[in-house]
């Protein structure tokens, strides 16, 4: 393991980071082997937040699983809802009314903005720029969470989507509020960029750190902004379009240098694209029904189904096996951050300890989803 | 020039700082007056403001999922709940326990006992959604901490839920709930 050529006899040391560490975004542990200050090996240890979500999912009925999906990635509960209900709809072949589709897209894209703002804020927190960017991000998030609360009754644990639509129609006064929030978003993103993008300290800390070449990213099956920052044009909204994403005009931003800074830029650009989608959705949203009537005891036909969506963090998929009863026989979650996290040792090798938190922050993990 | 980006960033922070005070001066005597609160919360309003909890509180949205309440039938003065137990069956964590009374009251089944365990509740609202008699609703109540977790504190029985029903029913149930 001797990497540095020296006449002195040196030994590697093992550094234990986490599970209780402010920069690990939750209870996540890394066993880092160091040569001097350079990382030669890193072993991620997960599972401190394991809550048997999949086993609980087999006990619950299909409907009862929806509130549990909120608690996977608690920053973006709406997209988790969407992935799960779309999987069940695919299994039971339920048609969704037009208006419900639009409401879903609006909610999911708002969630994407929330997630990326928080991800960038948390990344800057990890880099040592304490709380200023984080609080600007949270201020914007607060307005969007107010919209969620207005529509669904809860800020974070929305539990808003249902099989064949959404729980309620949008309340009166939602659309004007949404329009004013969406109109204010580009200014917020511009300000965020003015605050950070040209900042020399951030550039020095981020550029050239944690380079993930495209072939490695594909090899580890990374998805989401992490993969797109590595220059791979793969957005499930485009390549395997679901819901009504084919009706919207938006671009997929790609990175060119494959480093932490590129992941930051890709997230900023994705927020802008989400605003574009929101503007189009607000324009096009029709009137009409928002849900279809389903029997109180819902039993999908036998069979299995896998449905994936582009959640803000990457490919979120649900695999369901139904035996025709009220409960799923098997309930498997393909969570994006768990799989993105496996590439962490590859990214960190050769860097210093202080860079680990930057790289981890740029992957954007939520431990509720990693450990399930 | 090196450092220009940092200065640009600092100007953003400075503007945020100044804007708060400028906005303060604009509404000089009454910044925290109740009528100013709605204005302060608007997305277009510049500057940073805090709602002065607990002196002032935000009004909850009509759909807010707070603590549960049981409604009473105003004509017969008995609970609307019939103790059918559908809410308990729909609850993902099983925090609701219902026992139906042996005999009817005024030709309607009534619950003998009803308990809601707040300590494990997800506040997902599936119980309210599933109630076929429109007896169970959410209150806008959110300050629910207690000193203990036994019955009468974190575990709510029928009487406490009905009391909340008496308190909040005059305000009217949320319009969306009435449609269904």
Coordinates of C-alpha atoms in Angstrom, one line a residue, chain A residues 122-286:
Chain A
X122 CA -25.6 21.4 2.0
X123 CA -22.5 21.1 -0.3
X124 CA -21.5 24.6 0.5
X125 CA -22.0 23.9 4.2
X126 CA -19.7 21.0 3.9
X127 CA -17.1 23.1 2.2
X128 CA -17.1 25.5 5.1
X129 CA -19.3 28.3 3.8
X130 CA -21.5 27.9 6.8
X131 CA -25.3 28.5 6.5
X132 CA -25.4 31.6 4.2
X133 CA -26.1 29.7 1.0
X134 CA -28.0 27.0 3.0
X135 CA -30.4 29.6 4.4
X136 CA -30.9 31.3 1.1
X137 CA -31.8 27.9 -0.3
X138 CA -34.1 27.1 2.6
X139 CA -35.8 30.4 2.3
X140 CA -36.9 29.5 -1.3
X141 CA -37.7 26.0 -0.2
X142 CA -40.0 27.4 2.4
X143 CA -42.2 29.0 -0.2
X144 CA -42.4 25.8 -2.2
X145 CA -43.2 23.8 0.9
X146 CA -46.0 26.2 1.7
X147 CA -47.5 25.3 -1.7
X148 CA -47.2 21.6 -0.8
X149 CA -48.9 22.2 2.5
X150 CA -51.7 24.1 0.8
X151 CA -52.3 21.3 -1.7
X152 CA -51.6 18.2 0.4
X153 CA -51.9 19.2 4.1
X154 CA -48.3 18.5 5.0
X155 CA -45.0 20.2 4.2
X156 CA -42.7 17.3 3.9
X157 CA -44.6 14.1 4.3
X158 CA -47.0 15.0 1.5
X159 CA -48.8 11.7 0.8
X160 CA -50.5 13.5 -2.1
X161 CA -50.5 11.0 -5.0
X162 CA -53.0 8.3 -5.2
X163 CA -53.5 5.4 -7.7
X164 CA -55.2 7.0 -10.7
X165 CA -54.6 10.6 -9.8
X166 CA -54.0 12.8 -6.8
X167 CA -55.6 13.0 -3.4
X168 CA -57.3 16.4 -3.8
X169 CA -57.7 18.9 -6.6
X170 CA -55.6 22.0 -6.2
X171 CA -57.1 24.4 -3.7
X172 CA -58.4 27.8 -4.7
X173 CA -55.6 30.3 -4.5
X174 CA -52.9 27.7 -5.3
X175 CA -52.4 28.7 -8.9
X176 CA -51.8 32.5 -8.3
X177 CA -49.4 31.6 -5.5
X178 CA -47.6 29.0 -7.7
X179 CA -47.3 31.6 -10.5
X180 CA -45.8 34.1 -8.2
X181 CA -43.4 31.5 -6.8
X182 CA -42.4 30.4 -10.2
X183 CA -42.0 33.9 -11.4
X184 CA -39.6 34.6 -8.5
X185 CA -37.5 31.5 -9.0
X186 CA -35.2 32.6 -11.9
X187 CA -34.2 35.7 -9.8
X188 CA -33.4 33.4 -6.9
X189 CA -31.3 31.1 -9.1
X190 CA -29.5 34.1 -10.6
X191 CA -28.7 35.4 -7.1
X192 CA -27.6 32.0 -6.0
X193 CA -25.2 31.9 -9.0
X194 CA -23.9 35.4 -8.3
X195 CA -23.2 34.3 -4.8
X196 CA -21.4 31.1 -5.6
X197 CA -20.5 30.4 -9.2
X198 CA -17.5 32.8 -9.6
X199 CA -16.4 32.5 -6.0
X200 CA -12.7 31.7 -6.2
X201 CA -12.6 29.8 -2.9
X202 CA -15.4 27.5 -4.1
X203 CA -13.7 27.0 -7.5
X204 CA -10.4 26.1 -5.8
X205 CA -12.2 23.6 -3.6
X206 CA -14.3 22.1 -6.3
X207 CA -12.6 22.2 -9.6
X208 CA -10.6 19.1 -10.4
X209 CA -11.9 17.3 -7.2
X210 CA -13.7 14.0 -7.4
X211 CA -13.4 13.5 -11.1
X212 CA -15.7 10.7 -12.3
X213 CA -15.0 9.7 -15.9
X214 CA -18.1 8.7 -18.0
X215 CA -17.1 5.0 -18.3
X216 CA -16.6 4.6 -14.5
X217 CA -19.9 6.4 -13.9
X218 CA -21.7 4.0 -16.3
X219 CA -19.8 1.0 -14.8
X220 CA -21.1 1.8 -11.3
X221 CA -24.6 2.5 -12.8
X222 CA -24.7 6.0 -11.4
X223 CA -27.7 8.0 -12.4
X224 CA -29.0 11.5 -12.0
X225 CA -27.0 14.7 -11.8
X226 CA -23.9 12.7 -10.9
X227 CA -24.0 10.8 -14.2
X228 CA -25.0 13.9 -16.3
X229 CA -22.1 15.8 -14.8
X230 CA -19.9 13.1 -16.1
X231 CA -21.1 14.0 -19.6
X232 CA -23.4 11.1 -20.2
X233 CA -26.7 12.2 -21.8
X234 CA -29.0 10.1 -19.8
X235 CA -32.2 11.6 -18.4
X236 CA -35.1 9.2 -17.9
X237 CA -37.5 12.0 -18.6
X238 CA -36.0 12.0 -22.1
X239 CA -34.7 8.5 -22.9
X240 CA -37.7 6.6 -21.3
X241 CA -40.3 9.3 -21.1
X242 CA -43.0 8.6 -18.6
X243 CA -46.2 10.6 -17.7
X244 CA -46.4 13.6 -20.0
X245 CA -42.8 14.7 -20.1
X246 CA -42.8 14.3 -23.9
X247 CA -45.0 17.4 -24.1
X248 CA -42.5 19.7 -22.5
X249 CA -39.6 21.4 -24.0
X250 CA -36.5 21.2 -21.9
X251 CA -32.8 20.6 -22.2
X252 CA -30.6 18.1 -20.3
X253 CA -27.5 19.9 -19.0
X254 CA -24.2 18.0 -19.2
X255 CA -20.9 18.4 -17.5
X256 CA -17.6 18.8 -19.3
X257 CA -14.9 18.4 -16.6
X258 CA -16.7 15.6 -14.6
X259 CA -15.7 17.2 -11.2
X260 CA -17.6 18.5 -8.1
X261 CA -17.9 21.9 -9.7
X262 CA -19.6 20.4 -12.7
X263 CA -22.1 18.7 -10.5
X264 CA -22.9 22.0 -8.9
X265 CA -23.4 23.6 -12.3
X266 CA -25.6 20.8 -13.6
X267 CA -27.8 21.1 -10.6
X268 CA -28.1 24.9 -11.1
X269 CA -29.0 24.4 -14.8
X270 CA -31.5 21.6 -13.9
X271 CA -33.3 24.1 -11.6
X272 CA -33.6 26.5 -14.6
X273 CA -35.0 23.7 -16.8
X274 CA -37.5 22.8 -14.1
X275 CA -38.7 26.4 -14.1
X276 CA -39.1 26.1 -17.8
X277 CA -41.2 22.9 -17.4
X278 CA -43.2 24.6 -14.7
X279 CA -44.0 27.6 -16.8
X280 CA -45.2 25.3 -19.7
X281 CA -47.2 23.2 -17.3
X282 CA -48.9 26.2 -15.8
X283 CA -49.8 27.3 -19.2
X284 CA -51.2 24.0 -20.4
X285 CA -52.9 22.6 -17.3
X286 CA -56.5 21.7 -18.2

